[in-house]
Amino acid sequence: MQKIFDEVNSLDKRCYEKFLLSEDLLMEHAASSIASYIRENHSSCKSILIVCGSGNNGADGITLARLLHKKFDVKLYLASNPKSSMTQLQFQRVEALKIEIINELFEADIIVDCLFGTGLNKPLDEKSTNLINTLNSYNSFKIACDIPSGINNLGQVQSVAFEADITITMGALKTSLFSDVSKDYVGKIIVADLGVEREVYEVESNKFLLDESDMNLPFRNKKNSHKGSFGHLNVVAGCKKGAGIIAANAAFNFGSGLVSVVCHENLDLPYHLMQTHFISENCTAIAIGMGLGKYETDEIRKILNKNVSKIIDADLFYDELICEVLNQEIVLTPHPKEFCSLLKLCKIADIKVEELQNNRFLYVPMFSKKYPKVTLLLKGANVIISKNEKLFVNSFGSAVLSKGGSGDVLSGLIGSLLAQGYDCLDSVITASLAHTMAAKNYDKNNYSLLPTDLIEEIRKL
Ligand SMILES: NC(=O)C1=CN([C@@H]2O[C@H](COP(=O)(O)OP(=O)(O)OC[C@H]3O[C@@H](n4cnc5c(N)ncnc54)[C@H](OP(=O)(O)O)[C@@H]3O)[C@@H](O)[C@H]2O)[C@@H](O)CC1
Ligand SMILES: Nc1ncnc2c1ncn2[C@@H]1O[C@H](COP(=O)(O)OP(=O)(O)O)[C@@H](O)[C@H]1O
Ligand SMILES: [K+]
């Protein structure tokens, strides 16, 4: 996994003070990493338009123009006069080289956006908005320097932002790149070193971006085993029985030795799933909430108080009953609307989904601080997993998963690992990665995935 930081100004400052690196040197590395990327990946392109603002993000762009001058047809567009001392210095250098400054935007082969970086400190004015809209309308290959202009430090987009194919971010990953909103603007993200290796530049962090290698699939190492060695998951089915059946099916395919669906009515289940009317004696984990609908409170309360691992989802986030279990080591997997209800029920905040989506990295830690034993997975374009002080982001998911039933598969995967003896956080990290990797591997189109297709891909991981 890679570290994520809320801000990097202090890391730049640490570089000056601790390693005696100058701002000029850091900037040279920032620009040369973009130059190397272009030389290595787009050597056949001809025209490059670099659009610069008045601060140091603009200075990165002016530096880049110097590095690429002659090898490519480089044109600089200065949206405002160089303001910071570094911008002015870099500008004097390109003046000496007689690099062309233009006043009209055009559809170059590559556009590099160096308008605003981490210094965006107010809403965009009309001129910047129009400029970004024009750049977005071009079919050029688009590179954002540090962060797409228009995304602020909280990962919010107020009017418009540059729609990058790739963001080359300086020094370290920033939280703002991983808001759900940012996902439509950042493209692929790569980190550029700033004169020292990343592990030297970075300090401690409690936020991490998950990699595929963090997925610890439930491969079986023990030869002397039997079905009981891999746990027994009970999935509680409610009025929308399909949800429970999808979860149970996912769980069985993900390695749980036994899976039973708990339901008072007799169900027509696939042959490998069992049915029970009450929680099984030997159950090692419970998945509950998916499609639950109306239910008998006392019965659910009894189930929630069973001393086994639990994953709770969906309808239970609208019931005060949930507040009774938040001091347990449990897993909760709300989508944004369910999380807003949960925040309200546990008196943390009374907010609308839009407010949450604009501030996911604010409200998730608030919840985890109050309930350190709970492992929370907040669904979304970038899934956030949080336990106690630590937070993990899974950015592998895509719109392929925007379908009823995707969340039920996820509950089943988490329940399966809980039943097999994983702890809450490990279950959630591996299940979430498996869920998104399976979706990524689905090779048809991005609108047709069924829960059964997702489970089929899980089988191939
Ligand atoms: N520090 C280092 O060592 C390194 C820094 N690096 C680079 O520096 C970048 C940060 O630079 P930065 O701090 O100068 O801010 P930046 O993003 O250029 O924007 C500030 C300018 O924009 C203006 N402005 C802001 N909002 C606006 C708006 N809505 N509409 C209009 N104008 C607006 C603001 O104006 P002001 O508020 O002063 O009026 C100011 O002029 C960072 O992202 C990275 O790329 C790398 O080279 C690595 C080494
Ligand atoms: N655009 C998207 N990008 C990434 N993941 C997505 C996207 N849309 C949905 N998902 C994922 O799909 C799942 C949907 O779950 P949920 O909304 O609970 O559906 P359901 O309850 O119908 O099964 C979540 O894991 C969510 O993170
Ligand atoms: K930028």
XYZ file of C-alpha atoms and ligand atoms in Angstrom:
538
model
C 0.000 0.000 0.000
C 1.056 3.597 -0.567
C 0.789 6.487 1.878
C -1.668 9.329 1.283
C -1.312 12.847 2.760
C -3.853 15.595 3.426
C -1.205 18.214 2.607
C 2.362 18.158 1.299
C 3.539 21.729 1.935
C 5.081 20.575 5.199
C 6.852 17.759 3.312
C 8.325 20.245 0.803
C 9.439 22.418 3.740
C 11.028 19.409 5.424
C 13.010 18.802 2.209
C 14.417 22.340 2.268
C 15.270 22.205 5.966
C 16.332 18.627 6.511
C 17.968 17.760 3.182
C 19.046 21.283 2.127
C 17.191 21.003 -1.181
C 16.101 24.280 -2.767
C 12.702 25.116 -4.227
C 14.409 25.435 -7.617
C 15.768 21.893 -7.335
C 12.422 20.433 -6.296
C 10.742 22.179 -9.195
C 13.360 20.933 -11.652
C 12.542 17.378 -10.552
C 8.800 18.010 -10.735
C 9.044 19.280 -14.303
C 11.556 16.694 -15.414
C 9.318 13.853 -14.294
C 6.577 15.169 -16.604
C 9.151 15.656 -19.374
C 10.383 12.053 -18.966
C 6.825 10.758 -19.044
C 6.179 12.611 -22.321
C 9.485 11.536 -23.901
C 8.939 7.897 -22.928
C 5.255 7.603 -23.778
C 4.516 10.208 -26.463
C 7.763 10.583 -28.386
C 5.935 10.715 -31.726
C 3.699 13.629 -30.763
C 4.520 17.027 -32.222
C 2.771 19.931 -30.506
C 2.587 20.470 -26.755
C 0.534 23.259 -25.190
C 1.457 24.114 -21.595
C -1.126 26.257 -19.799
C 0.269 28.075 -16.760
C -1.116 30.022 -13.815
C 0.620 32.636 -11.687
C 1.825 30.402 -8.832
C 4.299 27.555 -8.515
C 2.070 25.125 -10.412
C 2.531 27.524 -13.309
C 6.267 27.606 -12.559
C 6.377 23.812 -12.969
C 4.829 24.294 -16.415
C 7.258 27.014 -17.468
C 10.141 24.792 -16.343
C 8.665 21.929 -18.361
C 8.584 24.134 -21.475
C 12.334 24.680 -21.131
C 13.003 20.950 -20.763
C 10.978 19.976 -23.848
C 11.947 22.936 -26.066
C 13.346 21.860 -29.502
C 12.545 18.144 -29.069
C 8.844 19.093 -29.405
C 6.940 22.087 -30.719
C 6.252 23.663 -27.317
C 3.880 26.594 -26.847
C 3.300 28.344 -23.536
C -0.004 29.961 -22.633
C 0.198 32.204 -19.561
C -3.270 32.613 -18.090
C -1.996 35.370 -15.791
C 1.254 37.171 -15.175
C 3.943 35.241 -13.277
C 3.482 36.152 -9.611
C 5.542 33.869 -7.375
C 9.311 34.422 -7.343
C 9.865 30.940 -8.821
C 7.437 31.648 -11.666
C 9.335 34.831 -12.469
C 12.727 33.084 -12.373
C 11.513 30.234 -14.595
C 9.958 32.793 -16.929
C 13.270 34.669 -17.333
C 14.871 31.358 -18.307
C 12.329 30.600 -21.047
C 12.559 34.180 -22.299
C 16.289 33.664 -22.754
C 15.506 30.539 -24.783
C 12.897 32.440 -26.838
C 10.201 29.834 -26.252
C 6.976 30.876 -27.940
C 4.270 32.403 -25.743
C 0.827 32.333 -27.344
C -2.430 34.167 -26.633
C -4.858 31.734 -28.274
C -5.540 28.219 -27.054
C -5.401 25.438 -29.654
C -5.880 21.694 -29.821
C -2.284 20.523 -29.443
C -1.334 16.825 -29.416
C -0.691 17.130 -25.686
C -1.996 19.683 -23.215
C -0.334 20.071 -19.834
C -2.470 21.755 -17.201
C -0.349 23.897 -14.840
C -2.995 26.460 -13.915
C -3.559 25.687 -10.248
C -2.126 23.051 -7.966
C -2.311 22.805 -4.207
C -2.657 26.613 -3.989
C -6.224 26.803 -5.332
C -7.756 28.869 -2.555
C -11.006 30.311 -3.922
C -13.715 29.448 -6.426
C -12.669 29.728 -10.069
C -13.553 33.001 -11.752
C -15.294 33.118 -15.116
C -12.055 33.435 -17.062
C -10.505 30.303 -15.496
C -13.781 28.400 -15.855
C -13.982 29.222 -19.561
C -10.343 28.352 -20.036
C -10.747 24.935 -18.431
C -13.954 24.263 -20.363
C -12.137 25.038 -23.631
C -9.236 22.726 -22.742
C -11.704 19.968 -21.816
C -13.384 20.303 -25.202
C -10.143 19.392 -27.034
C -9.304 15.850 -28.046
C -5.679 16.293 -26.988
C -3.962 13.891 -24.600
C -4.305 15.687 -21.265
C -1.778 15.749 -18.450
C -2.466 17.434 -15.107
C 0.527 18.754 -13.216
C 0.187 17.796 -9.529
C -3.630 17.918 -9.474
C -6.230 18.730 -12.136
C -6.943 22.471 -11.904
C -10.300 23.115 -10.286
C -10.037 20.375 -7.645
C -9.401 21.943 -4.240
C -7.496 20.499 -1.293
C -10.646 18.785 -0.008
C -11.131 16.998 -3.320
C -14.121 19.169 -4.220
C -14.993 20.569 -7.634
C -17.072 23.721 -7.405
C -17.763 24.494 -11.065
C -15.398 22.717 -13.416
C -12.042 20.934 -13.347
C -9.513 19.835 -15.940
C -10.326 16.343 -17.222
C -6.933 14.666 -17.245
C -5.928 11.390 -18.859
C -3.083 11.259 -16.383
C -2.166 13.213 -13.267
C 1.506 13.390 -12.395
C 1.466 14.362 -8.757
C 4.460 15.825 -6.967
C 6.247 14.072 -4.102
C 3.395 12.019 -2.640
C -0.247 11.033 -3.100
C -2.765 13.590 -1.866
C -6.156 12.853 -0.258
C -7.859 15.281 -2.645
C -7.087 12.974 -5.586
C -9.267 10.241 -4.049
C -12.586 11.940 -3.379
C -15.381 10.290 -5.375
C -15.803 13.548 -7.302
C -12.125 13.590 -8.350
C -12.429 10.190 -9.994
C -13.901 11.724 -13.156
C -10.961 14.157 -13.484
C -7.696 12.590 -12.335
C -7.272 9.775 -14.874
C -4.321 7.526 -14.080
C -2.264 8.804 -11.148
C 1.516 8.589 -10.919
C 3.828 10.089 -8.307
C 6.974 12.046 -9.247
C 10.004 12.060 -6.962
C 11.263 15.518 -5.982
C 15.013 15.054 -5.637
C 14.871 12.326 -3.017
C 13.230 8.895 -3.116
C 9.608 8.863 -2.082
C 10.321 6.948 1.117
C 12.684 9.776 2.135
C 10.240 12.544 1.159
C 7.340 10.941 3.027
C 6.747 10.880 6.784
C 4.287 8.783 8.822
C 0.688 8.760 7.655
C -2.517 7.080 8.801
C -4.039 7.048 5.303
C -3.143 4.473 2.675
C -4.010 3.640 -0.917
C -4.501 -0.108 -1.332
C -2.544 -2.020 -3.972
C -3.491 -5.354 -5.525
C -0.751 -6.978 -3.421
C -2.692 -6.087 -0.246
C -5.286 -8.696 -1.244
C -4.739 -11.827 0.838
C -6.989 -14.468 -0.799
C -8.155 -17.426 1.327
C -5.887 -20.044 -0.297
C -5.842 -23.264 1.676
C -2.439 -24.259 2.985
C -3.485 -26.987 5.393
C -3.739 -30.445 3.839
C -5.435 -32.033 6.824
C -8.694 -30.111 6.653
C -12.443 -30.622 6.409
C -15.362 -28.298 5.639
C -15.582 -27.251 9.280
C -12.030 -25.901 9.039
C -13.323 -23.057 6.858
C -16.194 -21.818 8.960
C -19.947 -21.612 8.648
C -21.500 -18.343 7.525
C -25.149 -17.624 8.290
C -26.747 -15.086 5.956
C -29.986 -13.682 7.331
C -32.501 -13.238 4.497
C -35.423 -10.836 4.783
C -38.219 -9.794 2.461
C -35.960 -9.265 -0.548
C -34.638 -12.792 -0.378
C -32.552 -12.414 -3.529
C -30.116 -10.148 -1.672
C -29.400 -12.819 0.947
C -29.103 -15.534 -1.684
C -26.621 -13.480 -3.761
C -24.535 -12.826 -0.609
C -24.640 -16.493 0.396
C -23.611 -17.603 -3.080
C -20.689 -15.147 -3.126
C -19.616 -16.359 0.316
C -19.581 -20.028 -0.676
C -17.569 -19.261 -3.819
C -15.084 -17.312 -1.702
C -14.164 -20.280 0.425
C -16.513 -20.488 3.394
C -16.798 -24.220 4.267
C -20.546 -24.015 4.883
C -23.072 -21.320 4.117
C -26.659 -21.284 5.368
C -29.411 -18.843 4.567
C -31.492 -18.057 7.640
C -35.154 -17.604 6.730
C -38.486 -18.598 8.244
C -40.014 -19.335 4.856
C -38.821 -22.277 2.830
C -36.569 -21.101 0.011
C -35.655 -22.586 -3.322
C -31.877 -22.369 -2.908
C -29.011 -23.440 -5.165
C -27.995 -26.984 -4.159
C -24.767 -25.948 -2.391
C -26.494 -23.594 0.029
C -28.301 -24.807 3.134
C -31.375 -23.332 4.734
C -32.019 -22.912 8.419
C -34.860 -21.233 10.309
C -32.633 -20.009 13.136
C -28.930 -19.181 13.551
C -26.916 -22.429 13.374
C -25.183 -23.789 16.481
C -21.801 -23.955 14.758
C -22.078 -20.633 12.918
C -18.771 -18.716 12.876
C -20.017 -15.483 11.279
C -23.263 -13.715 10.444
C -24.142 -11.435 7.519
C -27.294 -9.424 8.103
C -29.172 -6.430 6.739
C -29.224 -7.044 2.972
C -32.841 -7.025 1.754
C -34.012 -7.371 5.351
C -37.084 -5.116 5.042
C -39.637 -5.473 7.872
C -38.615 -7.719 10.740
C -39.186 -8.643 14.354
C -36.916 -6.291 16.388
C -36.334 -8.692 19.290
C -35.302 -11.484 16.985
C -32.803 -9.241 15.158
C -31.515 -7.897 18.483
C -30.877 -11.489 19.606
C -28.950 -12.219 16.418
C -26.919 -9.013 16.732
C -25.918 -10.005 20.245
C -24.580 -13.444 19.232
C -20.919 -13.702 20.074
C -19.639 -14.306 16.519
C -18.160 -12.031 13.847
C -20.747 -9.949 12.029
C -21.095 -7.912 8.877
C -24.063 -5.550 8.893
C -25.423 -3.905 5.768
C -28.295 -2.009 4.184
C -31.669 -1.765 5.954
C -30.233 -1.950 9.467
C -28.587 1.457 8.979
C -32.053 2.994 9.194
C -32.891 1.355 12.547
C -31.857 2.608 15.989
C -31.026 -0.995 16.815
C -27.701 -0.421 15.067
C -26.611 1.953 17.863
C -26.728 -0.956 20.331
C -23.900 -2.815 18.592
C -21.423 -0.065 17.812
C -19.241 -1.002 20.770
C -18.676 -4.457 19.229
C -15.897 -5.540 16.836
C -18.172 -5.574 13.780
C -18.103 -4.670 10.103
C -20.487 -2.063 8.655
C -20.780 -1.534 4.880
C -23.086 1.434 4.197
C -23.483 3.248 0.881
C -23.546 7.068 1.187
C -27.282 7.386 1.894
C -27.137 4.645 4.524
C -24.064 6.267 6.082
C -25.925 9.602 6.388
C -28.671 7.774 8.274
C -26.099 6.051 10.497
C -24.385 9.384 11.259
C -27.746 10.804 12.258
C -28.767 7.831 14.402
C -25.504 7.953 16.324
C -25.735 11.739 16.666
C -22.562 12.599 14.782
C -24.123 14.699 12.031
C -27.420 15.361 10.304
C -26.320 15.837 6.712
C -27.456 15.249 3.145
C -25.752 12.790 0.798
C -24.197 15.650 -1.209
C -22.515 17.082 1.888
C -21.154 13.632 2.739
C -19.902 13.013 -0.788
C -18.076 16.345 -0.726
C -16.459 15.503 2.599
C -16.020 11.713 2.768
C -12.573 12.052 4.322
C -14.016 14.242 7.063
C -17.012 12.190 8.179
C -15.439 8.721 8.006
C -12.683 9.553 10.563
C -15.308 11.298 12.740
C -17.274 8.063 12.899
C -14.197 5.913 13.511
C -13.010 8.179 16.302
C -16.312 7.694 18.124
C -16.513 3.950 17.392
C -12.927 2.637 17.248
C -13.957 -1.024 17.398
C -16.068 -0.837 14.233
C -14.547 -1.559 10.821
C -16.364 0.752 8.440
C -16.483 0.407 4.659
C -18.072 3.428 2.988
C -19.091 2.436 -0.540
C -18.515 4.667 -3.515
C -16.379 5.257 -6.578
C -13.378 5.201 -4.242
C -14.218 2.911 -1.343
C -12.997 4.120 2.069
C -12.215 1.546 4.746
C -11.601 2.810 8.258
C -10.804 1.263 11.615
C -9.779 3.236 14.666
C -7.138 5.748 13.506
C -6.335 4.115 10.172
C -7.949 4.697 6.815
C -7.539 2.800 3.526
C -8.749 3.724 0.039
C -9.642 1.183 -2.641
C -9.680 3.013 -5.981
C -9.905 -0.062 -8.260
C -13.712 -0.095 -8.589
C -15.564 1.278 -11.582
C -19.047 2.016 -12.914
C -19.264 -1.681 -13.915
C -20.299 -2.186 -10.274
C -23.126 0.389 -10.287
C -25.838 -2.293 -10.214
C -28.285 -3.638 -7.656
C -26.714 -6.716 -6.103
C -23.047 -5.596 -6.268
C -23.171 -4.622 -2.603
C -24.781 -7.960 -1.678
C -21.859 -9.774 -3.307
C -19.474 -7.637 -1.237
C -21.317 -8.468 2.020
C -21.061 -12.152 1.154
C -17.322 -11.894 0.460
C -16.672 -10.134 3.762
C -18.896 -12.602 5.642
C -17.056 -15.494 4.017
C -13.662 -14.299 5.239
C -15.018 -13.514 8.717
C -16.395 -17.064 8.864
C -12.987 -18.413 7.816
C -11.316 -16.641 10.741
C -9.967 -13.415 9.225
C -10.191 -10.414 11.558
C -12.578 -7.594 10.625
C -10.080 -5.261 8.978
C -8.293 -8.012 7.008
C -11.639 -9.387 5.799
C -12.804 -6.022 4.591
C -9.548 -5.103 2.827
C -9.251 -8.433 1.005
C -12.952 -8.721 0.182
C -13.124 -5.160 -1.137
C -10.048 -5.685 -3.321
C -11.364 -9.028 -4.600
C -14.727 -7.370 -5.386
C -13.155 -4.577 -7.440
C -10.506 -6.801 -9.094
C -13.230 -9.210 -10.181
C -15.155 -6.298 -11.725
C -11.965 -5.102 -13.438
C -11.376 -8.547 -14.929
C -14.886 -8.756 -16.390
C -14.127 -8.322 -20.080
C -17.531 -7.873 -21.772
C -18.708 -4.225 -21.593
C -19.157 -1.852 -18.681
C -22.940 -2.014 -18.346
C -23.942 -5.659 -18.390
C -22.354 -7.215 -15.279
C -24.672 -9.415 -13.209
C -23.967 -10.442 -9.615
C -23.456 -13.966 -10.962
C -20.798 -12.656 -13.434
C -19.053 -10.941 -10.546
C -19.074 -14.173 -8.539
C -17.756 -16.041 -11.610
C -14.821 -13.592 -11.781
C -14.203 -14.064 -8.039
C -13.781 -17.781 -8.759
C -10.941 -16.974 -11.189
C -8.873 -14.662 -8.949
N 6.674 24.169 -2.879
C 7.538 23.471 -3.612
O 8.696 23.344 -3.281
C 7.091 22.842 -4.832
C 5.855 23.180 -5.416
N 5.459 22.616 -6.560
C 4.304 23.077 -7.301
O 3.736 24.208 -6.711
C 2.342 24.088 -6.614
C 1.818 24.916 -5.518
O 2.164 26.218 -5.857
P 1.492 27.483 -5.142
O 1.460 27.244 -3.687
O 2.227 28.665 -5.624
O 0.030 27.449 -5.675
P -0.622 27.276 -7.136
O -1.285 25.968 -7.139
O 0.323 27.567 -8.219
O -1.762 28.390 -7.113
C -1.530 29.615 -6.474
C -1.725 30.749 -7.455
O -2.986 30.655 -8.036
C -3.797 31.786 -7.640
N -5.142 31.289 -7.384
C -5.532 30.380 -6.481
N -6.833 30.102 -6.622
C -7.267 30.861 -7.660
C -8.518 31.019 -8.303
N -9.593 30.321 -7.908
N -8.617 31.864 -9.315
C -7.568 32.575 -9.720
N -6.339 32.476 -9.150
C -6.201 31.636 -8.136
C -3.131 32.370 -6.446
O -3.443 33.720 -6.427
P -3.522 34.548 -5.029
O -4.324 33.729 -4.059
O -2.130 34.713 -4.595
O -4.205 35.794 -5.419
C -1.662 32.060 -6.743
O -1.123 33.010 -7.630
C 2.128 22.611 -6.431
O 0.822 22.217 -6.777
C 3.193 22.050 -7.354
O 2.698 21.983 -8.672
C 6.296 21.615 -7.208
O 7.062 22.284 -8.155
C 7.209 20.917 -6.253
C 7.988 21.858 -5.454
N -18.962 3.979 -10.042
C -18.496 3.070 -9.188
N -17.167 2.927 -9.031
C -16.683 2.007 -8.151
N -17.458 1.187 -7.392
C -18.776 1.302 -7.500
C -19.369 2.230 -8.396
N -20.710 2.102 -8.285
C -20.952 1.151 -7.362
N -19.797 0.668 -6.884
C -19.648 -0.379 -5.844
O -20.702 -1.328 -5.971
C -21.273 -1.663 -4.698
C -22.725 -1.214 -4.658
O -23.293 -1.538 -3.436
P -24.785 -1.136 -3.013
O -25.043 0.268 -3.413
O -24.944 -1.505 -1.602
O -25.656 -2.071 -3.957
P -26.736 -3.208 -3.592
O -27.232 -2.935 -2.223
O -27.816 -3.071 -4.617
O -26.051 -4.519 -3.702
C -20.376 -0.970 -3.672
O -19.345 -1.835 -3.268
C -19.808 0.224 -4.451
O -18.592 0.684 -3.904
K -2.756 21.600 -12.339
